Short mmCIF file of C-alpha atoms and ligand atoms in Angstrom, two decimals:
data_model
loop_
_atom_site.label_atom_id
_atom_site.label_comp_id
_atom_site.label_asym_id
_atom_site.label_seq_id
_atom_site.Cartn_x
_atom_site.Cartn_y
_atom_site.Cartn_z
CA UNK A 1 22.54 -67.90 51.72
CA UNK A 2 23.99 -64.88 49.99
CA UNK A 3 26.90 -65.81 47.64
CA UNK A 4 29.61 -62.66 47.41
CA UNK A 5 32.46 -63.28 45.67
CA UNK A 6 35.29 -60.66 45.18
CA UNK A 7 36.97 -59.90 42.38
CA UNK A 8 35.17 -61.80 40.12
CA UNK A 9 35.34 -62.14 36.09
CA UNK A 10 31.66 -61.16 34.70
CA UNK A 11 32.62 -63.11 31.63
CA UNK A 12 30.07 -65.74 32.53
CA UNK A 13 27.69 -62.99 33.06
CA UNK A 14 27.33 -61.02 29.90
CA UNK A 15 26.72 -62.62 26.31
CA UNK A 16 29.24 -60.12 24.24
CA UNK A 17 31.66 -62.24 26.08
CA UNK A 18 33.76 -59.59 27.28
CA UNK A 19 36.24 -60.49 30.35
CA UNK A 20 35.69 -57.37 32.80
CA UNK A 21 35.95 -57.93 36.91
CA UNK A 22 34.12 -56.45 39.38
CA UNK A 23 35.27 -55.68 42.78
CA UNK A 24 32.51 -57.79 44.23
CA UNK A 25 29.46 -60.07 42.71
CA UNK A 26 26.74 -60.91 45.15
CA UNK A 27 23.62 -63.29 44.41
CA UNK A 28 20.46 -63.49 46.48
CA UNK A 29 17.68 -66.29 46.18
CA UNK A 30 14.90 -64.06 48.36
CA UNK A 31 13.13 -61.40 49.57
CA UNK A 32 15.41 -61.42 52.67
CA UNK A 33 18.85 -62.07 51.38
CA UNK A 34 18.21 -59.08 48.80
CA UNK A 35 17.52 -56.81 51.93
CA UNK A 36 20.83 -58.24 53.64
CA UNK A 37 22.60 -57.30 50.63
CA UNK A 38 20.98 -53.68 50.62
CA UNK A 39 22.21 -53.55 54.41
CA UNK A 40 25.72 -54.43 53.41
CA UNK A 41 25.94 -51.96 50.79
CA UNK A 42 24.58 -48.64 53.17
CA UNK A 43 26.71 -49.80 55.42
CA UNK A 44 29.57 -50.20 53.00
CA UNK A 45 30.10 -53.86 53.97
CA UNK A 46 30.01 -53.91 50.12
CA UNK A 47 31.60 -51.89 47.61
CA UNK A 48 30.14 -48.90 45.98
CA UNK A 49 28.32 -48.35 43.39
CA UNK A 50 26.10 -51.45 42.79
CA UNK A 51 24.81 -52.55 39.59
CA UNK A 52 21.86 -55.03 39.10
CA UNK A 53 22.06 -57.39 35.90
CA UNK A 54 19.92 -60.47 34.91
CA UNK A 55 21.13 -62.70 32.20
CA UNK A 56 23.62 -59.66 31.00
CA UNK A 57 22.01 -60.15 27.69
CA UNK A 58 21.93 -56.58 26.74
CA UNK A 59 25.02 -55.11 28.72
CA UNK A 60 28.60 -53.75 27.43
CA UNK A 61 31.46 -53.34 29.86
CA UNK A 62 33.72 -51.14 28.80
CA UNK A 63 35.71 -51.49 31.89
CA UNK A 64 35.91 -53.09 35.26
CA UNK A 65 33.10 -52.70 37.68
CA UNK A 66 34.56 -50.97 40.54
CA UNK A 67 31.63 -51.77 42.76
CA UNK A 68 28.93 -54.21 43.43
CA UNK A 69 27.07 -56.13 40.93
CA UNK A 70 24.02 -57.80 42.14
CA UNK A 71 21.94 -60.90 40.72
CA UNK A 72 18.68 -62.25 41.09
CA UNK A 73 18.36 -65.94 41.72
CA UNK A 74 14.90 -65.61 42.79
CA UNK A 75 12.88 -68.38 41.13
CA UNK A 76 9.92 -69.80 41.23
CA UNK A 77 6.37 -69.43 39.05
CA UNK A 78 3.48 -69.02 41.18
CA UNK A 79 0.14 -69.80 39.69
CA UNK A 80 -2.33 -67.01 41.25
CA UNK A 81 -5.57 -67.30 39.33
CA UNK A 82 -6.73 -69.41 36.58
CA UNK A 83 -10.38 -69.51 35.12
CA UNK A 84 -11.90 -69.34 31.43
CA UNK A 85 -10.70 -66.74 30.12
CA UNK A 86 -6.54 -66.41 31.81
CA UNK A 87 -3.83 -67.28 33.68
CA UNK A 88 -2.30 -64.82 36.36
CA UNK A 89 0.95 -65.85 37.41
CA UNK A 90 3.83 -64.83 39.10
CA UNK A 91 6.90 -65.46 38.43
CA UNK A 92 10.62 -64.74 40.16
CA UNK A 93 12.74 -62.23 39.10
CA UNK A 94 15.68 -64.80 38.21
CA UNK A 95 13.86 -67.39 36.18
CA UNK A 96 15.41 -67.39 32.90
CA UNK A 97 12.78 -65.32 30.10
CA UNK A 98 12.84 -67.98 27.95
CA UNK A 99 11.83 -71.43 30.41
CA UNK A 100 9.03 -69.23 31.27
CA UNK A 101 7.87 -69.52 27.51
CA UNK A 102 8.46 -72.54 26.96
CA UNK A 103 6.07 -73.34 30.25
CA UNK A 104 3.72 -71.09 29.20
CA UNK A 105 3.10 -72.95 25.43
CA UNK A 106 3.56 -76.18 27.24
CA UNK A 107 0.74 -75.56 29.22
CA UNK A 108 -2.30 -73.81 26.72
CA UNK A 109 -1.28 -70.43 28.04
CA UNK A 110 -1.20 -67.57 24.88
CA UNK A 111 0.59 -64.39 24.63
CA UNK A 112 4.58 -65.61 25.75
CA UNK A 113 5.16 -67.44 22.25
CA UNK A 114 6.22 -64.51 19.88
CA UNK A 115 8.51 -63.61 22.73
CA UNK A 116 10.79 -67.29 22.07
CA UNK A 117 14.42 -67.63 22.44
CA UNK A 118 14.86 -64.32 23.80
CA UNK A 119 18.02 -63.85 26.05
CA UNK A 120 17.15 -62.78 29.45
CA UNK A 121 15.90 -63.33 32.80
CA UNK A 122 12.42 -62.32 33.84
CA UNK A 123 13.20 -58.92 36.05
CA UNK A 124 14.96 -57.53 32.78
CA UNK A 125 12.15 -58.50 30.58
CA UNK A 126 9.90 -55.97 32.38
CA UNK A 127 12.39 -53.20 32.86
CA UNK A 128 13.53 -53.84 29.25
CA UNK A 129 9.86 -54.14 28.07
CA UNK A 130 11.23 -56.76 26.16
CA UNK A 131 9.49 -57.02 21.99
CA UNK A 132 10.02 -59.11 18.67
CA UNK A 133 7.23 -60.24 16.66
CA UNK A 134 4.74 -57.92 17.48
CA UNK A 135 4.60 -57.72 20.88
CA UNK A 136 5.52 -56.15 23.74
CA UNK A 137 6.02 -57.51 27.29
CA UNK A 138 4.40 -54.69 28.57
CA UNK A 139 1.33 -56.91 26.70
CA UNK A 140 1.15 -59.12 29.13
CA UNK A 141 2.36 -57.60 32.87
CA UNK A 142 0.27 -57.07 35.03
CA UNK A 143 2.18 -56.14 37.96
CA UNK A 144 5.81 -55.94 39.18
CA UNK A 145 7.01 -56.37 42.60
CA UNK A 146 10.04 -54.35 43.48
CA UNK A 147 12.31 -53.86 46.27
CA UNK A 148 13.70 -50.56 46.88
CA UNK A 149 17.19 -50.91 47.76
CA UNK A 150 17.73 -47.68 49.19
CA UNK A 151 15.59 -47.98 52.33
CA UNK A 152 14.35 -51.43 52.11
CA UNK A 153 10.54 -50.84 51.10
CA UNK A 154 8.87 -53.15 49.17
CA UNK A 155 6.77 -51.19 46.31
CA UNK A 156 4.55 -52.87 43.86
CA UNK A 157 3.88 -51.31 40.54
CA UNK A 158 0.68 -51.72 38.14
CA UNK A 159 1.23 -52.10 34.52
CA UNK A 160 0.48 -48.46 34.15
CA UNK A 161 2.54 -46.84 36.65
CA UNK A 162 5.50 -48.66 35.00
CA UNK A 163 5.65 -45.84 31.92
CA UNK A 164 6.18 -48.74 29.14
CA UNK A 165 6.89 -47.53 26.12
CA UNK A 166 9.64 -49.25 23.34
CA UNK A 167 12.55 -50.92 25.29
CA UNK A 168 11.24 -47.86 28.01
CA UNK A 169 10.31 -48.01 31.78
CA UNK A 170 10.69 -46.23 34.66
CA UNK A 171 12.44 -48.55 35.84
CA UNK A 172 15.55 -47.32 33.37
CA UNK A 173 15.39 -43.78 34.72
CA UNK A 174 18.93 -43.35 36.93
CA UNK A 175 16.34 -42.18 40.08
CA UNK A 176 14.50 -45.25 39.70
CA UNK A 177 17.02 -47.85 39.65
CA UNK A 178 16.99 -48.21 43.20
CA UNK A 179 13.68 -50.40 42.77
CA UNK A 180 15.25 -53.48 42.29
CA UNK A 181 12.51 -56.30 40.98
CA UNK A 182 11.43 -59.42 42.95
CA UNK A 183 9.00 -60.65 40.85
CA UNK A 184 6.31 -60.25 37.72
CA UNK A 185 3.14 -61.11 37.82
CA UNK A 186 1.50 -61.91 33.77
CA UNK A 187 -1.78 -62.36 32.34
CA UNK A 188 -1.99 -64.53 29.89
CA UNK A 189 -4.75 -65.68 27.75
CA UNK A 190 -6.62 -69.86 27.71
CA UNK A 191 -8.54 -68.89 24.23
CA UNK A 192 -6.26 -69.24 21.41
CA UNK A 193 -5.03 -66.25 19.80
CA UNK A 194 -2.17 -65.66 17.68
CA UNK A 195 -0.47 -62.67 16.49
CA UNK A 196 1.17 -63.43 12.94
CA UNK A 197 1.31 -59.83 11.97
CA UNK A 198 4.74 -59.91 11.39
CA UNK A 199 5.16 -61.58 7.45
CA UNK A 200 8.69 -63.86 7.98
CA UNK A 201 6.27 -65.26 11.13
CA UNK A 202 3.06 -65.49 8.97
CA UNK A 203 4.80 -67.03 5.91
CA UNK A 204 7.22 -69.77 8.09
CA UNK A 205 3.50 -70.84 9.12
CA UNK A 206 1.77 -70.26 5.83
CA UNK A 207 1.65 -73.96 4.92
CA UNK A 208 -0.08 -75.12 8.19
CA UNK A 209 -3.67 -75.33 8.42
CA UNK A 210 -4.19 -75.74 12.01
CA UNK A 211 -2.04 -73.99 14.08
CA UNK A 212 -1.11 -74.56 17.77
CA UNK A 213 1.13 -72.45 20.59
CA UNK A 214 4.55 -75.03 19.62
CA UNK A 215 4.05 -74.17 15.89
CA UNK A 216 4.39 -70.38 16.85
CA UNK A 217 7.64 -71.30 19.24
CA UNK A 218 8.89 -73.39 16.98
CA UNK A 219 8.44 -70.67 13.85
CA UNK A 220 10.09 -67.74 16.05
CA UNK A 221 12.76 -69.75 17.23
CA UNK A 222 14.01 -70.68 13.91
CA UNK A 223 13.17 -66.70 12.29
CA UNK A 224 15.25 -65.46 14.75
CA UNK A 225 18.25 -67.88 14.23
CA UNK A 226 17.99 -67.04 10.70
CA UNK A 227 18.77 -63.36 11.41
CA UNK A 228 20.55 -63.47 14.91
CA UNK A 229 23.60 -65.18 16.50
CA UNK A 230 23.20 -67.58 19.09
CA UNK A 231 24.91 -65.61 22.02
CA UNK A 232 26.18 -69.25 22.91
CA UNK A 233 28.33 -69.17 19.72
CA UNK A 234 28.63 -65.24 18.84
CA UNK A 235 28.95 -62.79 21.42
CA UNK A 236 26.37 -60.42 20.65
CA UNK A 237 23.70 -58.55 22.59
CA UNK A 238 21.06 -58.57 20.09
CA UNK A 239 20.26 -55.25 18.63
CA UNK A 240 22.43 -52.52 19.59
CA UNK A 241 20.32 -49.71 18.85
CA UNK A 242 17.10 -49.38 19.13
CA UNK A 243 15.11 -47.83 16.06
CA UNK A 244 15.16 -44.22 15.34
CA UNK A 245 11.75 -42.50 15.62
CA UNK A 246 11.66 -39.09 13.37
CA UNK A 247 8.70 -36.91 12.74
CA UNK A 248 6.65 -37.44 9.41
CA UNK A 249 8.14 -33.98 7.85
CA UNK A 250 11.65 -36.05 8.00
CA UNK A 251 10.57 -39.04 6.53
CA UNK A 252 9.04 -37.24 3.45
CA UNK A 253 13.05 -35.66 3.04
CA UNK A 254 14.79 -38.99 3.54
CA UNK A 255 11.90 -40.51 0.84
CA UNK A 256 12.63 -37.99 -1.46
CA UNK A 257 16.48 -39.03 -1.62
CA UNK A 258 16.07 -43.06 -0.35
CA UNK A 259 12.38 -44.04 -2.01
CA UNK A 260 12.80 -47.23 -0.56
CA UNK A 261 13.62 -46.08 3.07
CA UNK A 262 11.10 -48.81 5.08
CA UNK A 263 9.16 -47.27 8.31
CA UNK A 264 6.62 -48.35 10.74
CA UNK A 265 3.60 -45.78 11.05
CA UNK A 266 3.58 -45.16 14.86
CA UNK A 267 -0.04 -43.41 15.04
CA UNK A 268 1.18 -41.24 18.13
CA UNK A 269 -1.07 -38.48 16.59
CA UNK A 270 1.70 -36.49 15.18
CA UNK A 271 2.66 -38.39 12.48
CA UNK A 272 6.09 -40.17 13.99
CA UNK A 273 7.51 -43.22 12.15
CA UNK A 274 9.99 -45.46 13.30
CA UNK A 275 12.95 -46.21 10.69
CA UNK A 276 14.98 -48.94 10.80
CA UNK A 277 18.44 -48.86 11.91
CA UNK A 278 19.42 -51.92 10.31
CA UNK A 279 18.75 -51.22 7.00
CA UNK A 280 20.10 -47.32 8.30
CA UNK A 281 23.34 -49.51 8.72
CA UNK A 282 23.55 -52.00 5.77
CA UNK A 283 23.02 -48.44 3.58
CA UNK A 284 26.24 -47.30 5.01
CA UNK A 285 28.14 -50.34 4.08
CA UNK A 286 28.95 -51.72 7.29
CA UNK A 287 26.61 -55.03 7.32
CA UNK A 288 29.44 -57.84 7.40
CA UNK A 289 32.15 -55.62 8.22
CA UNK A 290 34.51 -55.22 11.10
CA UNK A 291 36.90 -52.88 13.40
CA UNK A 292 39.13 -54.66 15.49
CA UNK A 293 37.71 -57.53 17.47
CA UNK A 294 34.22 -56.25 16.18
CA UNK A 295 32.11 -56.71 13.61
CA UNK A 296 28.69 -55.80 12.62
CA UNK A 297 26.66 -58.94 11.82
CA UNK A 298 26.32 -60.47 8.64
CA UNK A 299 22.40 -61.27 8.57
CA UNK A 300 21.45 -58.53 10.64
CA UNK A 301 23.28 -55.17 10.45
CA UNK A 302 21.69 -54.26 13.96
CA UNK A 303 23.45 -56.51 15.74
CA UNK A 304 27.19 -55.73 16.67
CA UNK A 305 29.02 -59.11 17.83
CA UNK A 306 32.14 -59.94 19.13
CA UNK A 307 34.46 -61.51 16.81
CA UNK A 308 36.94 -63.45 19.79
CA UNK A 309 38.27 -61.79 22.23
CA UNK A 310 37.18 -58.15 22.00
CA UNK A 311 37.48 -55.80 24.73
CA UNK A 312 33.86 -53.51 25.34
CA UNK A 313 36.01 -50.50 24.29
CA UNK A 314 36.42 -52.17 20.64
CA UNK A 315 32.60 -52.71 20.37
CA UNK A 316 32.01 -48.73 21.28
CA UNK A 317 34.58 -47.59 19.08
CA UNK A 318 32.83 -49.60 16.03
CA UNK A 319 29.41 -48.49 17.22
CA UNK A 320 30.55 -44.90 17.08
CA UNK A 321 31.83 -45.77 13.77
CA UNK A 322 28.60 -46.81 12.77
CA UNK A 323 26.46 -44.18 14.45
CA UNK A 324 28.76 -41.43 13.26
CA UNK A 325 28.27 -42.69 9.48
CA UNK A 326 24.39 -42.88 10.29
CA UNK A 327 24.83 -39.28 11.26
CA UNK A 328 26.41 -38.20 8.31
CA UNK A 329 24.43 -40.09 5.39
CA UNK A 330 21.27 -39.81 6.84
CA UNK A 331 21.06 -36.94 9.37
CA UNK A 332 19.65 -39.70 12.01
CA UNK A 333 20.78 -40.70 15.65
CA UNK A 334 20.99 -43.73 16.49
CA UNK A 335 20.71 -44.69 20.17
CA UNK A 336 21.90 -47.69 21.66
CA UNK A 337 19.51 -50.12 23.26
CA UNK A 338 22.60 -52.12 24.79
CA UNK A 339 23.48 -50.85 28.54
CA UNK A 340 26.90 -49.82 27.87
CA UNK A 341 29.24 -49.58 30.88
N1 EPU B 1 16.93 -54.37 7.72
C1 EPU B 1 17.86 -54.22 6.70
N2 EPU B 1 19.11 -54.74 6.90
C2 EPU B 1 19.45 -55.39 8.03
C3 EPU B 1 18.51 -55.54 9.06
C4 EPU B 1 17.25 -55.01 8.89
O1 EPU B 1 17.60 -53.64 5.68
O2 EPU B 1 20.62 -55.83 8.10
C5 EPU B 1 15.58 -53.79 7.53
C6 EPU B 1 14.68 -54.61 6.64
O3 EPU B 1 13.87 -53.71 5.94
C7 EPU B 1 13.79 -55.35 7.62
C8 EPU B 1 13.67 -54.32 8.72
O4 EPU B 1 14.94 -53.66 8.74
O5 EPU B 1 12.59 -55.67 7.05
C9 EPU B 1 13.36 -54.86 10.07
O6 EPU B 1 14.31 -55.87 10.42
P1 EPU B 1 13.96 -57.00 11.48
O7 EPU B 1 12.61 -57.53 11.24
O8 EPU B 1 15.11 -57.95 11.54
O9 EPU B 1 13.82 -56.21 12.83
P2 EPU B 1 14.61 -55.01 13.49
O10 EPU B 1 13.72 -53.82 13.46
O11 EPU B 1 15.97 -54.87 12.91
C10 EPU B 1 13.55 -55.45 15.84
C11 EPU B 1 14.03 -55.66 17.24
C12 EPU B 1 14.52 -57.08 17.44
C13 EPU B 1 13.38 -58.03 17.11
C14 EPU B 1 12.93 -57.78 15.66
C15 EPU B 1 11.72 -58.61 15.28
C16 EPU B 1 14.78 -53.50 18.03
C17 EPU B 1 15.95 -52.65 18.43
N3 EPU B 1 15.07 -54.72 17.56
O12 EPU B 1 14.70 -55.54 14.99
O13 EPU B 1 14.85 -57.22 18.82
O14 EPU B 1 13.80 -59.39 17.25
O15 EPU B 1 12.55 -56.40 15.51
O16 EPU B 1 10.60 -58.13 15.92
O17 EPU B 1 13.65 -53.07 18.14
C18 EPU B 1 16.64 -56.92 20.36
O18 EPU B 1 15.97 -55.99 20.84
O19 EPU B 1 17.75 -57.25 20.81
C19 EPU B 1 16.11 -57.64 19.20
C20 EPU B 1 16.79 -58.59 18.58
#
């Protein structure tokens, strides 16, 4: 059965822990009770606009919702096809990102591990295209089964018609957001196969000889509490930006001022590098530091958190801070990767 609920606190619902209502929250378990709920709202049974979230794990309200906001509790992980080589799989659109993992080392299947511990529900993994480590979501969907809320049509998407490019989908473009997902279907590999590219991964395994699918989990999970709060401690939506991409001719002027500046080579042909915006930030001497109820974290200057008790409107005033001193020093915009609202 659908469960609405009006005037509702999201505080439960996004991990910067900020207290904002909405006029009405609505959760569906299927197929169907998504479609009732997309009947209620044309027929304004529900309050307009809605807004989907999954584990609000990389939201900001800045105010009250004045609308709907709808949630997937579709679970379920379907095993589809398993020989050799892979797994195919599909899995519901409300199963928590991270249990999936955890399933997938448990049971031999490779690709999931780098992707530990993060936040999230499975439907905003693959609009997200979720990455740490190395890899991408994108990696490893091979489909994704949508619903479209505006007339009710279900539409499924290959990996390829999804446009997945860094934290990028179609999915995030305003005309598309009326394909809510249902489910994801992955591919993931039986041969072992690591990716240790990344050298805080490599090195935390550097001593083991043999290595197995837990090692890798159990490496990520404690790299990434090294560098990020746990959201059940620290409000925080991981990174709030995302990292600037510039063209090559850029780089060579921020080098010649910052020699140290570190980049990723993108090899898009032209030349592109993505900077960091965390070491962007630390540079402008805001790692550690706060503005109101708001601080920038002290281990990872990409991630804003909440201090206790901050409103979303004192988290966007320090991230303007920040951007606006990003501007300034380094002629770079930074763009947030956090939904803000
Ligand atoms: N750096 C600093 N100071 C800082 C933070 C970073 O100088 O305070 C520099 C360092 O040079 C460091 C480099 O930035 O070597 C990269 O830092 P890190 O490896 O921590 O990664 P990131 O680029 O800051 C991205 C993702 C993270 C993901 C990590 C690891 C984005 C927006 N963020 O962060 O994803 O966990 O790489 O792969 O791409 C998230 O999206 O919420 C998230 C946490």
């Amino acid at each position: 059965m659908l469960r609405i609920e009006k005037d509702y606190s999201l505080l439960g619902h996004n991990t910067f822990g900020i207290d904002a209502r909405t006029a009405a929250f609505v959760e569906y378990g299927s197929e169907n009770e998504l479609l009732e709920a997309a009947e209620m709202l044309r027929a304004s049974r529900l309050p307009s606009p809605w807004l989907h979230i999954g584990g609000g794990s990389n939201l900001l309200f800045t105010k009250d919702w004045p609308g709907t906001v709808l949630h997937s509790c579709i679970n379920g992980v379907e095993p589809l096809h398993e020989d050799g080589e892979q797994a195919v799989v599909r899995v519901g659109s409300g199963v928590v990102w991270d249990d999936f993992v955890a399933m997938c080392v448990e049971r031999g299947w490779y690709g999931a591990e780098n992707l530990s511990a993060i936040p999230g529900e499975i439907g905003a993994a693959a609009v997200q295209n979720i990455g740490a480590y190395g890899t991408e979501v994108k990696d490893l969907i091979l489909r994704v089964e949508t619903l479209n809320v505006g007339n009710g049509e279900i539409r499924v998407f290959e990996a390829a018609e999804c446009g997945y490019g860094y934290r990028r989908s179609i999915f995030k473009q305003p005309d598309n957001k009326k394909y809510v997902v249902l489910s994801v279907t992955f591919r993931l590999g039986l041969r072992p196969h690591f990716n240790l590219g990344y050298k805080a991964l490599a090195d935390a395994l550097a001593a083991r000889s043999d290595i197995s699918l837990r090692d890798v989990r159990d490496a990520v999970i404690s790299v990434r509490s090294s560098k990020l709060p746990d959201p059940a401690v620290i409000g925080s939506a991981g990174s709030f930006f995302t990292n600037p991409v510039v063209s090559g001719a850029r780089l060579q002027e921020l080098q010649r001022q910052w020699p140290a500046v570190p980049f990723y080579e993108l090899h898009d042909g032209e030349g592109s590098v993505k900077l960091s915006a965390g070491w962007l930030i630390e540079q402008c001497g805001w790692k550690g530091r706060s503005l109101g109820r708001a601080g920038v974290y002290g281990k990872q200057a990409l991630v804003l958190v909440n201090l206790g008790g901050a409103e979303g409107a004192e988290v966007q005033a320090l991230a303007e801070a920040v951007r606006s001193d990003v501007r300034s020093r380094f002629g770079v915009d930074l763009h947030p990767e956090v939904n803000i609202l």
